[in-house]
Short mmCIF file of C-alpha atoms in Angstrom, two decimals:
data_model
loop_
_atom_site.label_atom_id
_atom_site.label_comp_id
_atom_site.label_asym_id
_atom_site.label_seq_id
_atom_site.Cartn_x
_atom_site.Cartn_y
_atom_site.Cartn_z
CA MET A 1 11.56 -16.56 19.57
CA THR A 2 11.76 -15.15 15.81
CA ALA A 3 10.99 -18.67 14.49
CA GLU A 4 7.56 -17.97 15.88
CA LEU A 5 7.27 -15.01 13.37
CA LYS A 6 5.32 -16.34 10.26
CA LEU A 7 4.46 -14.15 7.02
CA PHE A 8 1.52 -15.18 4.54
CA SER A 9 2.03 -12.88 1.45
CA ILE A 10 0.22 -12.09 -1.73
CA SER A 11 1.86 -9.48 -3.60
CA HIS A 12 3.04 -8.59 -6.96
CA ALA A 13 6.21 -10.84 -6.55
CA LYS A 14 3.53 -13.84 -7.46
CA ALA A 15 0.57 -12.03 -8.61
CA ASN A 16 -0.56 -9.44 -11.03
CA VAL A 17 -3.30 -6.55 -10.30
CA ASP A 18 -6.23 -8.75 -11.37
CA ILE A 19 -5.60 -11.35 -8.31
CA ARG A 20 -4.29 -8.81 -5.68
CA GLU A 21 -7.17 -6.46 -6.23
CA LYS A 22 -9.44 -10.08 -5.04
CA PHE A 23 -7.76 -9.74 -1.78
CA ALA A 24 -7.27 -6.21 -1.21
CA LEU A 25 -8.68 -4.84 2.38
CA ASN A 26 -10.06 -1.42 3.92
CA ASN A 27 -8.92 -0.84 7.75
CA GLN A 28 -12.82 -1.90 8.57
CA GLU A 29 -11.77 -5.46 6.93
CA ILE A 30 -8.77 -5.70 8.47
CA ARG A 31 -9.80 -5.55 11.97
CA HIS A 32 -12.44 -7.93 10.94
CA LEU A 33 -10.27 -10.55 9.88
CA LEU A 34 -7.94 -10.33 12.92
CA HIS A 35 -11.08 -11.13 14.80
CA GLN A 36 -11.04 -14.08 12.64
CA LEU A 37 -7.74 -15.53 12.93
CA LYS A 38 -7.87 -14.96 16.36
CA VAL A 39 -11.14 -16.61 17.32
CA VAL A 40 -11.20 -19.77 13.98
CA LEU A 41 -7.42 -19.93 14.12
CA SER A 42 -6.05 -19.38 17.74
CA ILE A 43 -3.41 -16.76 16.28
CA ASN A 44 -3.23 -14.47 19.20
CA GLU A 45 -0.79 -12.04 17.57
CA ALA A 46 -0.85 -10.55 14.00
CA MET A 47 -0.71 -7.91 11.78
CA ILE A 48 -2.29 -7.31 8.61
CA TYR A 49 -1.13 -4.71 5.83
CA SER A 50 -3.18 -4.19 2.91
CA SER A 51 -1.84 -1.85 -0.24
CA CYS A 52 -2.59 -2.30 -4.00
CA ASN A 53 0.74 -3.99 -4.10
CA ARG A 54 -0.01 -6.35 -1.43
CA THR A 55 -2.12 -8.32 1.11
CA GLU A 56 0.44 -9.70 4.03
CA ILE A 57 -0.51 -11.17 7.18
CA TYR A 58 2.25 -10.90 9.80
CA TYR A 59 1.96 -13.77 12.71
CA SER A 60 3.28 -15.23 15.72
CA SER A 61 2.68 -19.26 15.65
CA ASP A 62 4.12 -22.53 16.63
CA THR A 63 3.58 -23.57 13.29
CA LEU A 64 2.74 -22.42 9.94
CA LYS A 65 -0.97 -22.28 9.08
CA THR A 66 -0.67 -20.85 5.53
CA ASN A 67 -3.47 -22.97 4.06
CA ASP A 68 -5.65 -22.24 6.97
CA ILE A 69 -5.58 -18.78 6.57
CA LEU A 70 -5.79 -18.61 3.03
CA GLN A 71 -8.92 -20.46 3.71
CA VAL A 72 -10.37 -17.98 5.85
CA LEU A 73 -9.39 -15.06 3.53
CA CYS A 74 -11.22 -16.36 0.70
CA ALA A 75 -14.05 -17.37 2.97
CA TYR A 76 -13.61 -13.62 4.44
CA LYS A 77 -13.44 -12.42 0.14
CA CYS A 78 -16.01 -14.90 -1.07
CA LEU A 79 -13.61 -16.55 -2.87
CA ILE A 80 -14.09 -20.27 -3.22
CA PRO A 81 -12.26 -22.75 -3.69
CA SER A 82 -9.19 -20.93 -1.63
CA GLU A 83 -7.13 -23.85 -3.46
CA LYS A 84 -6.76 -22.40 -6.80
CA TYR A 85 -5.25 -19.28 -5.46
CA LYS A 86 -2.29 -20.95 -3.40
CA GLU A 87 -0.02 -20.42 -6.43
CA TYR A 88 -0.03 -16.78 -5.40
CA VAL A 89 0.74 -16.96 -1.87
CA GLU A 90 4.34 -16.47 -0.50
CA VAL A 91 5.61 -17.89 2.77
CA LYS A 92 8.68 -17.34 5.13
CA GLU A 93 9.62 -17.80 8.60
CA GLY A 94 11.87 -16.24 11.40
CA LYS A 95 14.58 -14.26 10.34
CA ASP A 96 13.16 -14.52 6.86
CA THR A 97 10.06 -12.42 7.80
CA VAL A 98 12.55 -10.00 9.78
CA LYS A 99 14.10 -9.40 6.92
CA HIS A 100 11.46 -9.10 4.52
CA LEU A 101 9.53 -6.62 6.92
CA LEU A 102 12.54 -4.65 6.36
CA CYS A 103 12.86 -4.72 2.81
CA THR A 104 9.05 -3.86 2.31
CA GLY A 105 9.34 -0.99 5.16
CA ILE A 106 11.93 0.41 2.90
CA GLY A 107 10.09 0.01 -0.46
CA LEU A 108 12.76 -2.53 -1.89
CA ASN A 109 10.10 -4.78 -2.41
CA SER A 110 7.44 -2.22 -3.83
CA THR A 111 7.09 -1.62 -7.95
CA LEU A 112 8.18 1.92 -7.51
CA LEU A 113 11.32 1.31 -5.63
CA GLY A 114 11.54 3.41 -2.46
CA ASP A 115 8.07 3.91 -2.01
CA HIS A 116 7.86 6.65 1.01
CA GLN A 117 4.12 5.73 1.74
CA VAL A 118 4.88 1.81 2.46
CA PHE A 119 6.56 3.53 5.57
CA GLY A 120 3.30 5.31 7.05
CA GLN A 121 0.76 2.44 5.98
CA LEU A 122 2.84 -0.06 8.01
CA LYS A 123 2.84 1.83 10.93
CA LYS A 124 -1.22 2.24 10.56
CA SER A 125 -1.26 -1.52 10.19
CA PHE A 126 0.72 -1.52 13.17
CA GLU A 127 -1.62 0.48 15.28
CA ILE A 128 -5.04 -1.30 13.71
CA ALA A 129 -3.08 -4.66 15.43
CA LYS A 130 -2.31 -2.63 18.75
CA GLU A 131 -6.10 -1.29 19.01
CA GLU A 132 -7.91 -5.01 18.73
CA GLY A 133 -5.63 -6.37 21.13
CA MET A 134 -3.38 -8.47 18.43
CA SER A 135 0.30 -7.03 18.89
CA LYS A 136 2.08 -8.40 21.96
CA VAL A 137 5.61 -8.97 22.67
CA VAL A 138 7.01 -10.24 19.22
CA LEU A 139 5.19 -8.15 16.80
CA SER A 140 6.05 -4.88 19.22
CA ARG A 141 9.66 -5.43 19.22
CA LEU A 142 9.76 -6.24 15.31
CA MET A 143 8.13 -2.65 14.47
CA ASP A 144 10.06 -1.19 17.21
CA ARG A 145 13.56 -2.30 15.33
CA PHE A 146 11.63 -1.82 12.00
CA ILE A 147 11.49 2.22 13.21
CA HIS A 148 15.30 2.11 14.42
CA PHE A 149 16.27 0.41 10.90
CA TYR A 150 14.10 3.05 9.27
CA GLN A 151 16.15 5.65 10.99
CA ARG A 152 19.44 4.16 10.46
CA VAL A 153 18.69 3.74 6.49
CA SER A 154 17.84 7.68 6.54
CA SER A 155 20.86 8.69 8.34
CA GLU A 156 23.67 6.34 7.15
CA THR A 157 22.46 6.47 3.77
CA GLU A 158 21.13 8.74 0.51
CA TYR A 159 18.40 5.83 -0.26
CA ASN A 160 15.33 8.35 1.19
CA TYR A 161 17.40 11.03 -0.77
CA GLY A 162 14.28 12.93 -3.14
CA ILE A 163 10.41 11.63 -2.95
CA THR A 164 9.39 8.53 -4.67
CA SER A 165 5.51 7.37 -4.08
CA ASN A 166 2.43 6.35 -6.34
CA SER A 167 0.96 9.88 -5.68
CA TYR A 168 4.67 11.66 -6.86
CA ALA A 169 4.78 9.17 -9.90
CA ALA A 170 0.86 9.97 -10.86
CA ALA A 171 1.05 13.73 -10.02
CA ASN A 172 4.19 13.87 -12.35
CA ILE A 173 2.51 12.13 -15.29
CA ILE A 174 0.11 14.32 -14.89
CA GLN A 175 1.94 17.37 -15.17
CA LYS A 176 3.48 16.32 -18.28
CA GLU A 177 0.44 15.95 -20.26
CA TYR A 178 -0.72 18.87 -18.76
CA ASN A 179 2.35 20.59 -19.78
CA LYS A 180 1.41 19.53 -23.57
CA ASN A 181 -1.80 21.69 -23.19
CA SER A 182 -2.47 23.92 -20.37
CA ASN A 183 -5.88 24.08 -20.94
CA LYS A 184 -6.70 20.32 -20.04
CA LYS A 185 -8.90 20.05 -17.08
CA VAL A 186 -7.92 17.21 -14.22
CA LEU A 187 -10.32 15.57 -11.85
CA ILE A 188 -9.32 13.96 -8.12
CA ILE A 189 -11.95 11.43 -7.33
CA GLY A 190 -11.05 10.87 -3.49
CA VAL A 191 -8.60 12.82 -1.07
CA GLY A 192 -7.99 10.47 1.30
CA GLU A 193 -3.88 10.14 2.26
CA MET A 194 -2.88 9.06 -1.56
CA GLY A 195 -5.54 11.66 -3.33
CA SER A 196 -4.32 14.47 -1.05
CA ASP A 197 -0.51 13.76 -1.57
CA VAL A 198 -1.54 14.06 -5.57
CA CYS A 199 -2.87 17.12 -4.60
CA TYR A 200 0.02 18.46 -3.33
CA PHE A 201 2.38 17.47 -5.64
CA LEU A 202 -0.02 19.12 -8.32
CA ASN A 203 0.43 22.28 -6.33
CA LYS A 204 3.85 22.31 -5.99
CA PHE A 205 4.23 21.55 -10.00
CA ASN A 206 1.97 24.51 -10.42
CA THR A 207 -0.88 22.88 -12.49
CA LYS A 208 -4.12 24.43 -13.19
CA ASN A 209 -7.81 23.38 -14.05
CA VAL A 210 -7.82 20.97 -11.26
CA TRP A 211 -11.11 19.83 -9.42
CA VAL A 212 -11.59 17.78 -6.45
CA THR A 213 -14.53 15.70 -4.99
CA ASN A 214 -14.81 13.50 -2.06
CA ARG A 215 -17.86 11.51 -0.20
CA THR A 216 -17.05 14.02 2.62
CA MET A 217 -17.53 17.14 0.90
CA LYS A 218 -16.08 19.15 3.79
CA LYS A 219 -12.20 17.56 3.28
CA ALA A 220 -13.11 18.23 -0.71
CA LYS A 221 -13.50 22.14 0.05
CA GLU A 222 -11.11 22.07 2.54
CA MET A 223 -8.44 20.70 0.01
CA SER A 224 -9.39 23.03 -2.87
CA ARG A 225 -9.35 26.19 -0.37
CA THR A 226 -5.71 24.97 0.12
CA TYR A 227 -4.18 24.88 -3.29
CA GLY A 228 -7.08 27.05 -4.89
CA PHE A 229 -8.75 24.05 -6.72
CA ASN A 230 -12.29 23.70 -7.95
CA CYS A 231 -14.42 21.74 -6.18
CA ILE A 232 -17.52 19.62 -7.54
CA ASP A 233 -20.12 17.82 -5.66
CA TYR A 234 -19.41 14.11 -5.25
CA GLY A 235 -22.88 12.90 -6.02
CA LEU A 236 -22.52 14.61 -9.31
CA HIS A 237 -19.33 13.64 -10.37
CA SER A 238 -19.95 10.53 -12.39
CA LYS A 239 -22.22 12.88 -14.40
CA LYS A 240 -19.73 15.16 -15.60
CA LEU A 241 -16.65 12.78 -16.17
CA HIS A 242 -17.03 13.32 -20.02
CA MET A 243 -15.84 17.09 -18.99
CA PHE A 244 -12.10 15.90 -18.16
CA ASP A 245 -9.24 15.17 -20.15
CA ILE A 246 -7.31 13.95 -17.11
CA VAL A 247 -9.15 11.74 -14.17
CA LEU A 248 -7.58 10.17 -11.21
CA THR A 249 -9.15 7.86 -8.92
CA THR A 250 -8.06 7.30 -5.41
CA ALA A 251 -11.67 6.47 -3.78
CA ARG A 252 -12.82 2.99 -3.15
CA GLN A 253 -15.59 1.70 -4.43
CA GLN A 254 -16.97 -1.47 -6.33
CA ALA A 255 -14.76 -3.06 -8.48
CA HIS A 256 -14.90 -1.52 -12.42
CA SER A 257 -17.59 1.37 -10.88
CA TYR A 258 -16.60 3.69 -14.09
CA LYS A 259 -17.48 2.32 -17.40
CA SER A 260 -17.88 4.11 -20.88
CA ILE A 261 -21.16 4.66 -20.39
CA HIS A 262 -20.10 6.86 -17.27
CA PHE A 263 -17.73 8.96 -19.56
CA ASN A 264 -21.09 9.60 -22.49
CA ASN A 265 -18.54 7.50 -24.63
CA LYS A 266 -16.05 10.37 -24.53
CA PRO A 267 -13.87 9.31 -22.18
CA PRO A 268 -10.56 11.45 -20.92
CA GLN A 269 -7.52 11.41 -22.73
CA LEU A 270 -5.73 9.59 -19.67
CA VAL A 271 -7.36 8.13 -16.25
CA ILE A 272 -4.99 7.09 -13.60
CA ASP A 273 -6.48 4.31 -11.67
CA LEU A 274 -4.98 4.22 -7.84
CA CYS A 275 -7.67 1.76 -6.30
CA SER A 276 -7.51 -1.58 -5.11
CA PRO A 277 -9.70 -3.28 -6.56
CA ARG A 278 -9.49 -1.18 -9.95
CA THR A 279 -12.51 1.04 -10.12
CA VAL A 280 -12.00 1.85 -13.95
CA SER A 281 -12.96 -0.98 -16.51
CA THR A 282 -10.42 -1.36 -18.90
CA GLU A 283 -13.21 -0.98 -21.70
CA ILE A 284 -12.79 2.85 -22.24
CA CYS A 285 -9.37 1.76 -23.59
CA SER A 286 -11.12 0.83 -26.94
CA LEU A 287 -12.47 4.74 -26.54
CA GLY A 288 -9.24 5.75 -27.09
CA THR A 289 -8.29 6.22 -23.44
CA LYS A 290 -4.69 5.87 -21.89
CA LEU A 291 -5.59 3.78 -18.80
CA LEU A 292 -3.07 3.50 -15.96
CA ASN A 293 -2.68 1.55 -12.89
CA VAL A 294 -0.51 1.19 -9.81
CA ASP A 295 1.52 -1.41 -11.58
CA ASP A 296 1.97 0.80 -14.45
CA LEU A 297 3.27 3.51 -12.11
CA GLY A 298 6.00 1.40 -10.73
CA GLN A 299 7.54 1.68 -14.32
CA GLN A 300 8.36 5.18 -13.91
CA THR A 301 12.01 5.92 -13.93
CA ASP A 302 14.14 9.18 -13.30
CA HIS A 303 17.14 10.72 -11.27
CA THR A 304 15.66 9.93 -7.66
CA ILE A 305 15.39 6.36 -8.97
CA LEU A 306 19.11 6.08 -10.59
CA LYS A 307 20.57 7.60 -7.55
CA ARG A 308 18.58 5.21 -5.24
CA LYS A 309 19.77 1.86 -6.74
CA ARG A 310 23.22 3.19 -6.33
CA THR A 311 22.33 3.24 -2.57
CA ILE A 312 21.11 -0.69 -2.35
CA PRO A 313 23.92 -2.22 -1.48
CA GLN A 314 24.53 0.03 1.72
CA VAL A 315 20.65 -0.71 2.45
CA GLU A 316 20.76 -4.58 2.30
CA SER A 317 24.27 -4.51 4.52
CA ILE A 318 22.20 -2.74 7.25
CA ILE A 319 19.35 -4.98 6.81
CA SER A 320 21.60 -8.35 7.31
CA GLU A 321 22.93 -6.31 10.25
CA GLU A 322 19.26 -5.66 11.86
CA THR A 323 18.05 -9.03 11.14
CA HIS A 324 21.18 -10.16 12.85
CA TYR A 325 20.76 -8.28 15.90
CA PHE A 326 16.93 -8.62 15.94
CA THR A 327 16.97 -12.37 15.75
CA GLU A 328 20.07 -12.82 18.58
CA ASN A 329 18.55 -10.00 21.10
CA PHE A 330 15.12 -11.03 20.86
CA ASN A 331 15.86 -14.90 21.79
CA GLN A 332 18.14 -13.76 24.42
CA ALA A 333 15.47 -11.13 26.02
CA VAL A 334 12.76 -13.54 25.77
CA TYR A 335 14.47 -16.32 27.36
CA ILE A 336 16.17 -14.41 30.68
CA PRO A 337 12.92 -13.76 32.28
CA SER A 338 12.20 -17.63 31.81
CA ILE A 339 15.34 -18.86 33.65
CA SER A 340 15.51 -16.14 35.96
CA GLN A 341 12.45 -17.52 37.24
CA ALA A 342 13.93 -20.97 36.86
CA THR A 343 16.65 -20.55 39.11
CA ALA A 344 14.56 -17.98 41.83
#
């Protein structure tokens, strides 16, 4: 039943970046936490989605397990006592959970309206849940309907017109700074999904003087060959930060790995930190650096965003239709086999 669907969410709706980054999870941590939910809380079906803006757990249960999940999550992240984080938790049940997933997946709930990266991130979260044996009837049908919904929005509206993502917004900001002085040197730290996207857009913008680095240097070298960028050894990059005018980091590390001392007290003019938890200390701002994080990127507006806003009523109408359809048909689909067995 859809009534079994529950949501545990810590997002930018209630928590600032200081709080959100405490609960950020990488893929390995997501797998471990799924195991904890199963073993400790007897939750047999759950999906965990963690990004810069939110950490959310979609799960199936007869009862809400909000406090229990918060305790397990806080214990896992060494955040004790858990009670002080209750005010940041958002809870939903049943069809409200369905609606929330649709809104989140299409980027209506993002700091950057219509963030395209959320769709792929949610699909990855579902794949991890499947691999860990934590996706069964409820979540499988929910994700099937979500993909159908996303396709409807793309075909029936202009909501997905243009490009909006944190990586695009970051590349756009870098390009604007670069245009002021084409001699500026840019360093991209980390070329995973988001870092690769930033490189793609910088190449489209014809940005020059770009260096890339990555823990796996093979990937950094491939990126430099693809776009004609320069490559710098990851083990040396922290000693050469002072050489760059613009630095963007997407590589997850310990919180505040980069401080003023790493820039030889000569920090770049602009630093964009897309990590969660953040890796750049705010102390570099006292040296005159402009430091931006994901919340700052969400404040960027352009023609694409304005056009997208005009389509929101259409999207909300489709959300209502799909939420109603899923709720009604899911309940029937679940109970028909039981009725058939009872009358056999």
